[in-house]
mmCIF file of C-alpha atoms in Angstrom:
data_model
loop_
_atom_site.group_PDB
_atom_site.id
_atom_site.type_symbol
_atom_site.label_atom_id
_atom_site.label_comp_id
_atom_site.label_asym_id
_atom_site.label_seq_id
_atom_site.Cartn_x
_atom_site.Cartn_y
_atom_site.Cartn_z
ATOM 1 C CA MET A 1 -16.195 16.917 21.481
ATOM 2 C CA ASN A 2 -16.273 14.740 18.384
ATOM 3 C CA TYR A 3 -17.987 16.282 15.363
ATOM 4 C CA LEU A 4 -17.255 13.486 12.904
ATOM 5 C CA THR A 5 -20.175 12.354 10.769
ATOM 6 C CA LYS A 6 -21.643 8.869 11.181
ATOM 7 C CA LYS A 7 -19.762 7.718 8.102
ATOM 8 C CA GLU A 8 -16.488 9.185 9.366
ATOM 9 C CA LYS A 9 -16.979 7.507 12.729
ATOM 10 C CA TYR A 10 -17.710 4.193 11.014
ATOM 11 C CA ILE A 11 -14.518 4.370 8.918
ATOM 12 C CA SER A 12 -12.441 5.486 11.913
ATOM 13 C CA ASN A 13 -13.760 2.759 14.210
ATOM 14 C CA LYS A 14 -13.164 0.087 11.560
ATOM 15 C CA PHE A 15 -9.592 1.293 11.099
ATOM 16 C CA LEU A 16 -8.905 1.318 14.835
ATOM 17 C CA LEU A 17 -10.368 -2.161 15.301
ATOM 18 C CA LYS A 18 -8.711 -3.875 12.334
ATOM 19 C CA GLY A 19 -5.651 -1.718 11.709
ATOM 20 C CA TYR A 20 -6.829 -1.210 8.152
ATOM 21 C CA TYR A 21 -9.822 -0.192 6.048
ATOM 22 C CA ILE A 22 -10.918 -1.670 2.690
ATOM 23 C CA ASN A 23 -13.394 -0.139 0.285
ATOM 24 C CA LYS A 24 -14.177 0.118 -3.430
ATOM 25 C CA SER A 25 -11.926 2.498 -5.341
ATOM 26 C CA ASN A 26 -13.257 5.552 -7.141
ATOM 27 C CA LYS A 27 -14.394 3.937 -10.397
ATOM 28 C CA PHE A 28 -13.183 6.700 -12.721
ATOM 29 C CA SER A 29 -9.689 6.804 -11.239
ATOM 30 C CA SER A 30 -9.562 3.007 -11.098
ATOM 31 C CA LEU A 31 -10.454 2.834 -14.794
ATOM 32 C CA TYR A 32 -7.799 5.431 -15.627
ATOM 33 C CA ILE A 33 -5.086 3.443 -13.848
ATOM 34 C CA ASP A 34 -6.231 0.170 -15.438
ATOM 35 C CA LYS A 35 -6.031 1.711 -18.919
ATOM 36 C CA LEU A 36 -2.656 3.283 -18.175
ATOM 37 C CA PHE A 37 -1.306 -0.062 -16.948
ATOM 38 C CA GLN A 38 -2.441 -1.816 -20.097
ATOM 39 C CA LYS A 39 -1.025 0.896 -22.357
ATOM 40 C CA ILE A 40 2.402 0.653 -20.718
ATOM 41 C CA LEU A 41 2.371 -3.144 -20.500
ATOM 42 C CA LYS A 42 1.583 -3.467 -24.200
ATOM 43 C CA LYS A 43 4.447 -1.105 -24.973
ATOM 44 C CA ILE A 44 7.001 -2.930 -22.816
ATOM 45 C CA LEU A 45 5.887 -6.427 -23.865
ATOM 46 C CA ASN A 46 5.307 -5.427 -27.489
ATOM 47 C CA SER A 47 1.816 -6.887 -27.312
ATOM 48 C CA LYS A 48 -1.436 -5.869 -28.973
ATOM 49 C CA LYS A 49 -3.598 -7.950 -26.644
ATOM 50 C CA LYS A 50 -4.736 -7.099 -23.129
ATOM 51 C CA VAL A 51 -2.231 -8.412 -20.580
ATOM 52 C CA ASN A 52 -3.573 -10.652 -17.815
ATOM 53 C CA LEU A 53 -1.636 -9.523 -14.749
ATOM 54 C CA ASN A 54 -2.429 -12.758 -12.917
ATOM 55 C CA LEU A 55 -0.417 -14.579 -15.578
ATOM 56 C CA LEU A 56 2.419 -12.081 -15.841
ATOM 57 C CA HIS A 57 4.898 -14.789 -14.814
ATOM 58 C CA LYS A 58 4.185 -16.448 -18.164
ATOM 59 C CA LYS A 59 5.025 -13.255 -20.056
ATOM 60 C CA VAL A 60 8.161 -12.076 -18.250
ATOM 61 C CA ASN A 61 11.299 -14.082 -17.568
ATOM 62 C CA TYR A 62 12.087 -14.309 -13.853
ATOM 63 C CA ASN A 63 15.625 -13.004 -14.428
ATOM 64 C CA ASP A 64 14.168 -9.923 -16.133
ATOM 65 C CA LEU A 65 11.569 -9.230 -13.442
ATOM 66 C CA ASN A 66 13.318 -6.403 -11.593
ATOM 67 C CA ASN A 67 14.199 -4.504 -14.780
ATOM 68 C CA PHE A 68 10.638 -5.018 -16.014
ATOM 69 C CA ARG A 69 9.234 -3.710 -12.708
ATOM 70 C CA LEU A 70 11.512 -0.651 -12.760
ATOM 71 C CA GLU A 71 10.536 0.158 -16.343
ATOM 72 C CA LEU A 72 6.836 -0.206 -15.563
ATOM 73 C CA ILE A 73 6.951 2.019 -12.469
ATOM 74 C CA TYR A 74 9.066 4.578 -14.352
ATOM 75 C CA TYR A 75 6.394 5.006 -17.022
ATOM 76 C CA LEU A 76 3.579 4.996 -14.452
ATOM 77 C CA ASN A 77 5.154 7.767 -12.367
ATOM 78 C CA LYS A 78 6.009 9.696 -15.532
ATOM 79 C CA ASP A 79 2.323 9.990 -16.467
ATOM 80 C CA LYS A 80 1.072 13.420 -15.354
ATOM 81 C CA ALA A 81 -2.316 12.209 -14.126
ATOM 82 C CA PHE A 82 -1.204 8.964 -12.460
ATOM 83 C CA LYS A 83 -0.522 10.345 -8.972
ATOM 84 C CA TYR A 84 -3.719 12.410 -8.975
ATOM 85 C CA ASN A 85 -5.809 9.367 -9.884
ATOM 86 C CA TYR A 86 -3.981 7.202 -7.366
ATOM 87 C CA PHE A 87 -4.810 9.694 -4.596
ATOM 88 C CA ASN A 88 -8.372 9.991 -5.888
ATOM 89 C CA LEU A 89 -8.930 6.225 -5.481
ATOM 90 C CA ALA A 90 -9.426 6.858 -1.751
ATOM 91 C CA ARG A 91 -9.641 10.642 -1.360
ATOM 92 C CA GLU A 92 -12.618 10.693 1.021
ATOM 93 C CA GLU A 93 -11.209 7.967 3.273
ATOM 94 C CA LEU A 94 -7.780 9.612 3.365
ATOM 95 C CA TYR A 95 -9.408 12.868 4.470
ATOM 96 C CA THR A 96 -11.326 10.988 7.169
ATOM 97 C CA LEU A 97 -8.368 9.055 8.572
ATOM 98 C CA ALA A 98 -5.445 11.424 8.034
ATOM 99 C CA GLY A 99 -6.809 14.940 7.444
ATOM 100 C CA ASN A 100 -7.466 17.176 4.472
ATOM 101 C CA GLU A 101 -4.116 18.997 4.172
ATOM 102 C CA LEU A 102 -2.111 16.139 2.788
ATOM 103 C CA MET A 103 1.397 15.327 1.705
ATOM 104 C CA MET A 104 1.936 12.498 -0.793
ATOM 105 C CA GLN A 105 4.960 10.321 -1.444
ATOM 106 C CA LYS A 106 6.762 11.591 -4.554
ATOM 107 C CA ASN A 107 7.003 8.203 -6.271
ATOM 108 C CA ILE A 108 4.460 5.415 -5.952
ATOM 109 C CA ASN A 109 5.921 1.961 -5.285
ATOM 110 C CA LEU A 110 5.158 -1.121 -7.350
ATOM 111 C CA SER A 111 5.541 -4.719 -6.190
ATOM 112 C CA ILE A 112 5.404 -7.747 -8.505
ATOM 113 C CA GLN A 113 5.656 -11.204 -6.960
ATOM 114 C CA PHE A 114 5.674 -14.293 -9.155
ATOM 115 C CA PRO A 115 4.526 -17.679 -7.817
ATOM 116 C CA GLY A 116 7.347 -19.163 -5.760
ATOM 117 C CA ASP A 117 9.319 -15.900 -5.887
ATOM 118 C CA LYS A 118 11.727 -15.586 -2.942
ATOM 119 C CA SER A 119 13.299 -12.296 -4.056
ATOM 120 C CA SER A 120 10.394 -9.950 -3.296
ATOM 121 C CA LEU A 121 9.945 -10.574 0.405
ATOM 122 C CA LEU A 122 9.426 -8.097 3.222
ATOM 123 C CA PRO A 123 10.019 -9.815 6.594
ATOM 124 C CA ILE A 124 7.745 -8.789 9.435
ATOM 125 C CA HIS A 125 8.405 -5.131 10.209
ATOM 126 C CA SER A 126 6.860 -1.804 11.153
ATOM 127 C CA ASP A 127 7.662 1.212 8.966
ATOM 128 C CA VAL A 128 8.319 3.374 12.037
ATOM 129 C CA TRP A 129 11.232 1.064 12.929
ATOM 130 C CA SER A 130 13.109 2.411 9.898
ATOM 131 C CA GLY A 131 12.455 6.123 10.285
ATOM 132 C CA ASP A 132 8.942 6.647 8.942
ATOM 133 C CA SER A 133 6.607 8.914 10.871
ATOM 134 C CA ALA A 134 3.789 7.371 12.890
ATOM 135 C CA TYR A 135 1.580 10.055 11.307
ATOM 136 C CA GLU A 136 1.822 8.424 7.875
ATOM 137 C CA ILE A 137 -0.839 6.170 6.373
ATOM 138 C CA ASN A 138 -0.261 3.715 3.534
ATOM 139 C CA LEU A 139 -2.594 3.413 0.546
ATOM 140 C CA TRP A 140 -2.083 -0.126 -0.840
ATOM 141 C CA VAL A 141 -3.746 -0.858 -4.186
ATOM 142 C CA PRO A 142 -4.021 -4.347 -5.729
ATOM 143 C CA MET A 143 -4.088 -4.683 -9.522
ATOM 144 C CA VAL A 144 -5.234 -8.301 -9.092
ATOM 145 C CA LYS A 145 -7.280 -10.132 -6.490
ATOM 146 C CA CYS A 146 -5.060 -10.762 -3.455
ATOM 147 C CA TYR A 147 -5.595 -13.544 -0.939
ATOM 148 C CA ARG A 148 -3.627 -15.911 1.296
ATOM 149 C CA THR A 149 0.096 -15.898 0.399
ATOM 150 C CA LYS A 150 -0.617 -13.771 -2.686
ATOM 151 C CA SER A 151 -1.359 -10.893 -0.324
ATOM 152 C CA MET A 152 0.179 -9.260 2.763
ATOM 153 C CA TYR A 153 -0.374 -9.853 6.460
ATOM 154 C CA ILE A 154 -0.771 -7.367 9.307
ATOM 155 C CA LEU A 155 -0.725 -7.685 13.088
ATOM 156 C CA LYS A 156 -4.176 -7.579 14.670
ATOM 157 C CA PRO A 157 -4.186 -4.452 16.897
ATOM 158 C CA LYS A 158 -5.512 -6.333 19.928
ATOM 159 C CA PHE A 159 -2.339 -8.466 19.946
ATOM 160 C CA LYS A 160 0.095 -5.549 19.802
ATOM 161 C CA ASP A 161 1.242 -5.933 23.424
ATOM 162 C CA LYS A 162 1.770 -9.685 23.050
ATOM 163 C CA PHE A 163 3.796 -9.133 19.887
ATOM 164 C CA TYR A 164 6.112 -6.610 21.510
ATOM 165 C CA GLY A 165 6.467 -8.960 24.455
ATOM 166 C CA LEU A 166 7.933 -11.484 22.009
ATOM 167 C CA MET A 167 10.187 -8.798 20.541
ATOM 168 C CA LYS A 168 11.687 -8.084 23.971
ATOM 169 C CA ASN A 169 12.573 -11.728 24.516
ATOM 170 C CA LYS A 170 16.236 -12.073 23.544
ATOM 171 C CA LYS A 171 15.716 -15.726 22.559
ATOM 172 C CA TYR A 172 13.758 -14.648 19.492
ATOM 173 C CA LYS A 173 16.319 -12.611 17.580
ATOM 174 C CA SER A 174 15.496 -13.404 13.940
ATOM 175 C CA SER A 175 12.505 -11.971 12.060
ATOM 176 C CA LYS A 176 11.776 -15.512 10.824
ATOM 177 C CA LYS A 177 11.445 -16.808 14.400
ATOM 178 C CA ILE A 178 9.313 -13.820 15.428
ATOM 179 C CA PHE A 179 7.044 -14.353 12.392
ATOM 180 C CA GLU A 180 6.544 -18.038 13.212
ATOM 181 C CA LEU A 181 5.611 -17.230 16.832
ATOM 182 C CA SER A 182 3.377 -14.347 15.752
ATOM 183 C CA LYS A 183 1.264 -16.294 13.233
ATOM 184 C CA PRO A 184 -1.767 -16.532 15.579
ATOM 185 C CA PHE A 185 -1.707 -12.728 15.938
ATOM 186 C CA LEU A 186 -1.636 -11.965 12.200
ATOM 187 C CA GLU A 187 -4.391 -11.429 9.644
ATOM 188 C CA TRP A 188 -3.970 -12.148 5.959
ATOM 189 C CA ILE A 189 -5.607 -9.446 3.855
ATOM 190 C CA LYS A 190 -8.192 -10.564 1.317
ATOM 191 C CA ILE A 191 -8.992 -7.858 -1.211
ATOM 192 C CA ASP A 192 -10.461 -7.700 -4.716
ATOM 193 C CA LYS A 193 -9.209 -5.728 -7.673
ATOM 194 C CA ASN A 194 -10.724 -2.215 -7.953
ATOM 195 C CA HIS A 195 -10.588 -1.920 -4.169
ATOM 196 C CA PHE A 196 -8.060 -0.196 -1.943
ATOM 197 C CA LEU A 197 -6.509 -0.884 1.436
ATOM 198 C CA LEU A 198 -5.567 1.888 3.846
ATOM 199 C CA PHE A 199 -3.477 0.469 6.659
ATOM 200 C CA ASN A 200 -1.665 1.544 9.789
ATOM 201 C CA GLN A 201 1.970 1.091 8.802
ATOM 202 C CA SER A 202 3.010 1.358 12.451
ATOM 203 C CA LEU A 203 1.561 -2.134 12.925
ATOM 204 C CA PRO A 204 3.982 -4.947 12.041
ATOM 205 C CA HIS A 205 3.251 -6.365 8.594
ATOM 206 C CA GLY A 206 4.946 -8.139 5.692
ATOM 207 C CA ASN A 207 4.613 -10.873 3.098
ATOM 208 C CA VAL A 208 5.891 -14.371 2.376
ATOM 209 C CA VAL A 209 6.690 -16.496 -0.677
ATOM 210 C CA ASN A 210 3.705 -16.459 -3.030
ATOM 211 C CA LEU A 211 2.460 -20.068 -2.948
ATOM 212 C CA GLU A 212 -0.543 -19.403 -5.190
ATOM 213 C CA ASN A 213 -0.405 -20.045 -8.947
ATOM 214 C CA GLU A 214 -0.940 -16.387 -9.900
ATOM 215 C CA THR A 215 1.248 -13.271 -9.953
ATOM 216 C CA ARG A 216 0.703 -10.563 -7.357
ATOM 217 C CA VAL A 217 0.818 -6.975 -8.616
ATOM 218 C CA THR A 218 0.287 -4.239 -6.030
ATOM 219 C CA MET A 219 1.144 -0.582 -5.505
ATOM 220 C CA ASN A 220 1.607 1.413 -2.326
ATOM 221 C CA CYS A 221 2.068 5.049 -1.416
ATOM 222 C CA ARG A 222 2.353 6.953 1.874
ATOM 223 C CA PHE A 223 0.337 10.026 2.831
ATOM 224 C CA LYS A 224 0.529 12.282 5.882
ATOM 225 C CA THR A 225 -0.831 15.619 7.037
ATOM 226 C CA LEU A 226 1.180 18.691 6.187
ATOM 227 C CA PHE A 227 1.810 19.921 9.739
ATOM 228 C CA SER A 228 2.165 16.618 11.606
ATOM 229 C CA PRO A 229 5.639 15.463 12.764
ATOM 230 C CA TYR A 230 7.981 14.017 10.133
ATOM 231 C CA GLY A 231 10.350 11.080 10.500
ATOM 232 C CA ASP A 232 13.492 10.743 8.413
ATOM 233 C CA LYS A 233 11.562 11.459 5.196
ATOM 234 C CA LYS A 234 11.010 15.165 4.645
ATOM 235 C CA ILE A 235 9.128 17.587 2.395
ATOM 236 C CA GLY A 236 10.746 17.845 -1.010
ATOM 237 C CA GLU A 237 12.999 14.823 -0.802
ATOM 238 C CA PHE A 238 10.185 12.319 -0.169
ATOM 239 C CA PHE A 239 6.820 14.105 0.186
ATOM 240 C CA PHE A 240 5.105 16.859 -1.760
ATOM 241 C CA PRO A 241 1.918 18.793 -0.826
ATOM 242 C CA ILE A 242 -1.270 17.911 -2.700
ATOM 243 C CA THR A 243 -4.163 19.519 -0.788
ATOM 244 C CA LYS A 244 -2.682 22.500 1.017
ATOM 245 C CA ARG A 245 -5.451 24.923 2.021
ATOM 246 C CA THR A 246 -5.694 28.639 1.324
ATOM 247 C CA ILE A 247 -5.246 29.856 4.907
ATOM 248 C CA SER A 248 -2.041 27.809 5.158
ATOM 249 C CA ASP A 249 -0.762 29.445 1.981
ATOM 250 C CA ILE A 250 -1.563 32.852 3.417
ATOM 251 C CA ALA A 251 0.131 32.055 6.726
ATOM 252 C CA ASP A 252 3.257 30.789 4.954
ATOM 253 C CA ASP A 253 3.486 33.834 2.675
#
């Protein structure tokens, strides 16, 4: 029997069909993160004016980008309410797709990709290839509008068998060659700011050189249910519990 509500079924079916689900973020948590970003950016850049993230490449020297990114994510993760508000951007949808006893990645990742930047690339890959659990879901949050090469791509689920057929062919050994052959099977994500993307990280995905004239700023964080199988990343070292329920506490006592 399936006792999901109509809304839960809608979200689930969308996710199964597309391999991802996009919706508007919780407005209060989105506002909190926006304000926190601006507060930290003004501090790092010694600026009194609001920082336009789309034009960040005009504010930060390319050679300083990685240190700037590390400093920004350090201050974000240091904020006591940041992780709560990040989770709250998509709480209802996370409960629907993954369950309501959740583990959350300890540190949220930040990606900054300048126009023409070749140093921030993730070749086509699936997270389960490198030890992540298939029971994890990725919450990807854009701080700017993302489209075309300023975004990420993901394999369309209906082409999964064709993709893995290419992978088995020994002629196509490099990820670059596999990407080129897989282009017809891929979808480029188009998503506005103040929205979130939940995607199936078991599906091959990645990004390319940003050929747009704006900077891409995105965050991502993995979630999984407390009692589902783990990959190489365990409780404590990578995940921490955020919505453990009372009966589970009692049973573990």
